[in-house]
Amino acid sequence: MQTLTIELPEPLAEEIYDRNISNEQVYSFIVQAVELWLRSGLATPQESENNGVPSRFGKSAVPFVEQLINENRELFERLARL
C-alpha cells in the first residue's frame, strides 16, 4: 500500500471533525470514490482552460460526486452510523 496525502480546505476538515467522522470513514469513502472514478472513464487528463495543467474532471468534480453519492446512498448512510 502507498500513502497519498490529500490536503482539505480548512472548513471541510473542520466539518468532518465537528461531525465526529472517523479517519476510517473518510478513508473508506475516498478509496471507493477513487475506485469508481477510475472505472468511470473520467480519469483521463483534460486540458484546463486557465493554466494548461491537466484537470481530471474538466471544470468540476461535482456531477461525478453527486452521482457517486446517489448510487451509493445506502452505503454512505451505513458508514455514517459507524
mmCIF file of the C-alpha atoms, coordinates in Angstrom:
data_MODEL
# 
_entry.id   MODEL 
# 
loop_
_atom_site.group_PDB 
_atom_site.id 
_atom_site.type_symbol 
_atom_site.label_atom_id 
_atom_site.label_alt_id 
_atom_site.label_comp_id 
_atom_site.label_asym_id 
_atom_site.label_entity_id 
_atom_site.label_seq_id 
_atom_site.pdbx_PDB_ins_code 
_atom_site.Cartn_x 
_atom_site.Cartn_y 
_atom_site.Cartn_z 
_atom_site.occupancy 
_atom_site.B_iso_or_equiv 
_atom_site.pdbx_formal_charge 
_atom_site.auth_seq_id 
_atom_site.auth_comp_id 
_atom_site.auth_asym_id 
_atom_site.auth_atom_id 
_atom_site.pdbx_PDB_model_num 
ATOM 1  C CA . MET A 1 1  ? 0.000   0.000  0.000   1.00 0.00 ? 1  MET A CA 1 
ATOM 2  C CA . GLN A 1 2  ? 1.220   3.512  -0.752  1.00 0.00 ? 2  GLN A CA 1 
ATOM 3  C CA . THR A 1 3  ? 0.481   6.721  1.074   1.00 0.00 ? 3  THR A CA 1 
ATOM 4  C CA . LEU A 1 4  ? -1.115  9.654  -0.709  1.00 0.00 ? 4  LEU A CA 1 
ATOM 5  C CA . THR A 1 5  ? -1.604  12.851 1.262   1.00 0.00 ? 5  THR A CA 1 
ATOM 6  C CA . ILE A 1 6  ? -4.653  14.962 0.482   1.00 0.00 ? 6  ILE A CA 1 
ATOM 7  C CA . GLU A 1 7  ? -4.939  18.464 1.884   1.00 0.00 ? 7  GLU A CA 1 
ATOM 8  C CA . LEU A 1 8  ? -8.525  19.524 2.521   1.00 0.00 ? 8  LEU A CA 1 
ATOM 9  C CA . PRO A 1 9  ? -9.763  23.092 2.759   1.00 0.00 ? 9  PRO A CA 1 
ATOM 10 C CA . GLU A 1 10 ? -9.896  24.089 6.431   1.00 0.00 ? 10 GLU A CA 1 
ATOM 11 C CA . PRO A 1 11 ? -13.723 24.462 6.559   1.00 0.00 ? 11 PRO A CA 1 
ATOM 12 C CA . LEU A 1 12 ? -14.164 20.961 5.136   1.00 0.00 ? 12 LEU A CA 1 
ATOM 13 C CA . ALA A 1 13 ? -11.677 19.433 7.572   1.00 0.00 ? 13 ALA A CA 1 
ATOM 14 C CA . GLU A 1 14 ? -13.405 21.237 10.452  1.00 0.00 ? 14 GLU A CA 1 
ATOM 15 C CA . GLU A 1 15 ? -16.813 19.940 9.392   1.00 0.00 ? 15 GLU A CA 1 
ATOM 16 C CA . ILE A 1 16 ? -15.504 16.371 9.249   1.00 0.00 ? 16 ILE A CA 1 
ATOM 17 C CA . TYR A 1 17 ? -14.072 16.855 12.744  1.00 0.00 ? 17 TYR A CA 1 
ATOM 18 C CA . ASP A 1 18 ? -17.243 18.567 14.075  1.00 0.00 ? 18 ASP A CA 1 
ATOM 19 C CA . ARG A 1 19 ? -19.396 15.688 12.813  1.00 0.00 ? 19 ARG A CA 1 
ATOM 20 C CA . ASN A 1 20 ? -17.095 13.164 14.525  1.00 0.00 ? 20 ASN A CA 1 
ATOM 21 C CA . ILE A 1 21 ? -16.423 11.375 11.253  1.00 0.00 ? 21 ILE A CA 1 
ATOM 22 C CA . SER A 1 22 ? -13.606 8.927  11.834  1.00 0.00 ? 22 SER A CA 1 
ATOM 23 C CA . ASN A 1 23 ? -10.473 8.681  9.743   1.00 0.00 ? 23 ASN A CA 1 
ATOM 24 C CA . GLU A 1 24 ? -11.604 5.171  8.818   1.00 0.00 ? 24 GLU A CA 1 
ATOM 25 C CA . GLN A 1 25 ? -14.875 6.507  7.389   1.00 0.00 ? 25 GLN A CA 1 
ATOM 26 C CA . VAL A 1 26 ? -13.066 9.173  5.393   1.00 0.00 ? 26 VAL A CA 1 
ATOM 27 C CA . TYR A 1 27 ? -10.550 6.595  4.165   1.00 0.00 ? 27 TYR A CA 1 
ATOM 28 C CA . SER A 1 28 ? -13.317 4.195  3.106   1.00 0.00 ? 28 SER A CA 1 
ATOM 29 C CA . PHE A 1 29 ? -15.171 6.930  1.218   1.00 0.00 ? 29 PHE A CA 1 
ATOM 30 C CA . ILE A 1 30 ? -12.043 8.185  -0.541  1.00 0.00 ? 30 ILE A CA 1 
ATOM 31 C CA . VAL A 1 31 ? -10.935 4.700  -1.599  1.00 0.00 ? 31 VAL A CA 1 
ATOM 32 C CA . GLN A 1 32 ? -14.371 3.870  -3.008  1.00 0.00 ? 32 GLN A CA 1 
ATOM 33 C CA . ALA A 1 33 ? -14.691 7.255  -4.718  1.00 0.00 ? 33 ALA A CA 1 
ATOM 34 C CA . VAL A 1 34 ? -11.305 6.915  -6.415  1.00 0.00 ? 34 VAL A CA 1 
ATOM 35 C CA . GLU A 1 35 ? -12.005 3.309  -7.475  1.00 0.00 ? 35 GLU A CA 1 
ATOM 36 C CA . LEU A 1 36 ? -15.330 4.311  -9.043  1.00 0.00 ? 36 LEU A CA 1 
ATOM 37 C CA . TRP A 1 37 ? -13.785 7.387  -10.638 1.00 0.00 ? 37 TRP A CA 1 
ATOM 38 C CA . LEU A 1 38 ? -11.025 5.334  -12.246 1.00 0.00 ? 38 LEU A CA 1 
ATOM 39 C CA . ARG A 1 39 ? -13.559 2.798  -13.564 1.00 0.00 ? 39 ARG A CA 1 
ATOM 40 C CA . SER A 1 40 ? -15.894 5.515  -14.838 1.00 0.00 ? 40 SER A CA 1 
ATOM 41 C CA . GLY A 1 41 ? -13.520 6.667  -17.551 1.00 0.00 ? 41 GLY A CA 1 
ATOM 42 C CA . LEU A 1 42 ? -13.382 10.190 -16.125 1.00 0.00 ? 42 LEU A CA 1 
ATOM 43 C CA . ALA A 1 43 ? -9.783  9.672  -15.022 1.00 0.00 ? 43 ALA A CA 1 
ATOM 44 C CA . THR A 1 44 ? -8.300  10.771 -18.328 1.00 0.00 ? 44 THR A CA 1 
ATOM 45 C CA . PRO A 1 45 ? -6.364  14.043 -18.368 1.00 0.00 ? 45 PRO A CA 1 
ATOM 46 C CA . GLN A 1 46 ? -8.067  17.025 -19.956 1.00 0.00 ? 46 GLN A CA 1 
ATOM 47 C CA . GLU A 1 47 ? -6.504  20.432 -20.529 1.00 0.00 ? 47 GLU A CA 1 
ATOM 48 C CA . SER A 1 48 ? -7.544  23.079 -18.065 1.00 0.00 ? 48 SER A CA 1 
ATOM 49 C CA . GLU A 1 49 ? -8.916  26.263 -19.620 1.00 0.00 ? 49 GLU A CA 1 
ATOM 50 C CA . ASN A 1 50 ? -6.967  28.620 -17.399 1.00 0.00 ? 50 ASN A CA 1 
ATOM 51 C CA . ASN A 1 51 ? -3.443  27.300 -16.823 1.00 0.00 ? 51 ASN A CA 1 
ATOM 52 C CA . GLY A 1 52 ? -2.768  24.329 -19.096 1.00 0.00 ? 52 GLY A CA 1 
ATOM 53 C CA . VAL A 1 53 ? -2.454  21.935 -16.155 1.00 0.00 ? 53 VAL A CA 1 
ATOM 54 C CA . PRO A 1 54 ? -4.306  18.660 -16.752 1.00 0.00 ? 54 PRO A CA 1 
ATOM 55 C CA . SER A 1 55 ? -7.635  18.529 -14.932 1.00 0.00 ? 55 SER A CA 1 
ATOM 56 C CA . ARG A 1 56 ? -9.082  15.120 -14.191 1.00 0.00 ? 56 ARG A CA 1 
ATOM 57 C CA . PHE A 1 57 ? -12.654 16.446 -14.093 1.00 0.00 ? 57 PHE A CA 1 
ATOM 58 C CA . GLY A 1 58 ? -12.559 19.238 -16.632 1.00 0.00 ? 58 GLY A CA 1 
ATOM 59 C CA . LYS A 1 59 ? -14.438 22.048 -14.911 1.00 0.00 ? 59 LYS A CA 1 
ATOM 60 C CA . SER A 1 60 ? -15.958 20.285 -11.898 1.00 0.00 ? 60 SER A CA 1 
ATOM 61 C CA . ALA A 1 61 ? -15.995 17.028 -9.970  1.00 0.00 ? 61 ALA A CA 1 
ATOM 62 C CA . VAL A 1 62 ? -19.429 17.833 -8.542  1.00 0.00 ? 62 VAL A CA 1 
ATOM 63 C CA . PRO A 1 63 ? -21.503 15.845 -11.087 1.00 0.00 ? 63 PRO A CA 1 
ATOM 64 C CA . PHE A 1 64 ? -19.342 12.759 -10.536 1.00 0.00 ? 64 PHE A CA 1 
ATOM 65 C CA . VAL A 1 65 ? -19.512 13.025 -6.738  1.00 0.00 ? 65 VAL A CA 1 
ATOM 66 C CA . GLU A 1 66 ? -23.282 13.599 -6.804  1.00 0.00 ? 66 GLU A CA 1 
ATOM 67 C CA . GLN A 1 67 ? -23.724 10.517 -8.982  1.00 0.00 ? 67 GLN A CA 1 
ATOM 68 C CA . LEU A 1 68 ? -21.436 8.519  -6.700  1.00 0.00 ? 68 LEU A CA 1 
ATOM 69 C CA . ILE A 1 69 ? -23.419 9.507  -3.617  1.00 0.00 ? 69 ILE A CA 1 
ATOM 70 C CA . ASN A 1 70 ? -26.795 8.856  -5.271  1.00 0.00 ? 70 ASN A CA 1 
ATOM 71 C CA . GLU A 1 71 ? -25.712 5.414  -6.443  1.00 0.00 ? 71 GLU A CA 1 
ATOM 72 C CA . ASN A 1 72 ? -24.259 4.504  -3.046  1.00 0.00 ? 72 ASN A CA 1 
ATOM 73 C CA . ARG A 1 73 ? -26.512 6.376  -0.621  1.00 0.00 ? 73 ARG A CA 1 
ATOM 74 C CA . GLU A 1 74 ? -27.249 3.275  1.479   1.00 0.00 ? 74 GLU A CA 1 
ATOM 75 C CA . LEU A 1 75 ? -23.538 2.561  1.883   1.00 0.00 ? 75 LEU A CA 1 
ATOM 76 C CA . PHE A 1 76 ? -22.790 6.140  2.928   1.00 0.00 ? 76 PHE A CA 1 
ATOM 77 C CA . GLU A 1 77 ? -25.657 6.101  5.421   1.00 0.00 ? 77 GLU A CA 1 
ATOM 78 C CA . ARG A 1 78 ? -24.268 2.882  6.952   1.00 0.00 ? 78 ARG A CA 1 
ATOM 79 C CA . LEU A 1 79 ? -20.789 4.412  7.128   1.00 0.00 ? 79 LEU A CA 1 
ATOM 80 C CA . ALA A 1 80 ? -22.225 7.485  8.830   1.00 0.00 ? 80 ALA A CA 1 
ATOM 81 C CA . ARG A 1 81 ? -23.708 5.278  11.565  1.00 0.00 ? 81 ARG A CA 1 
ATOM 82 C CA . LEU A 1 82 ? -20.381 3.576  12.370  1.00 0.00 ? 82 LEU A CA 1 
# 
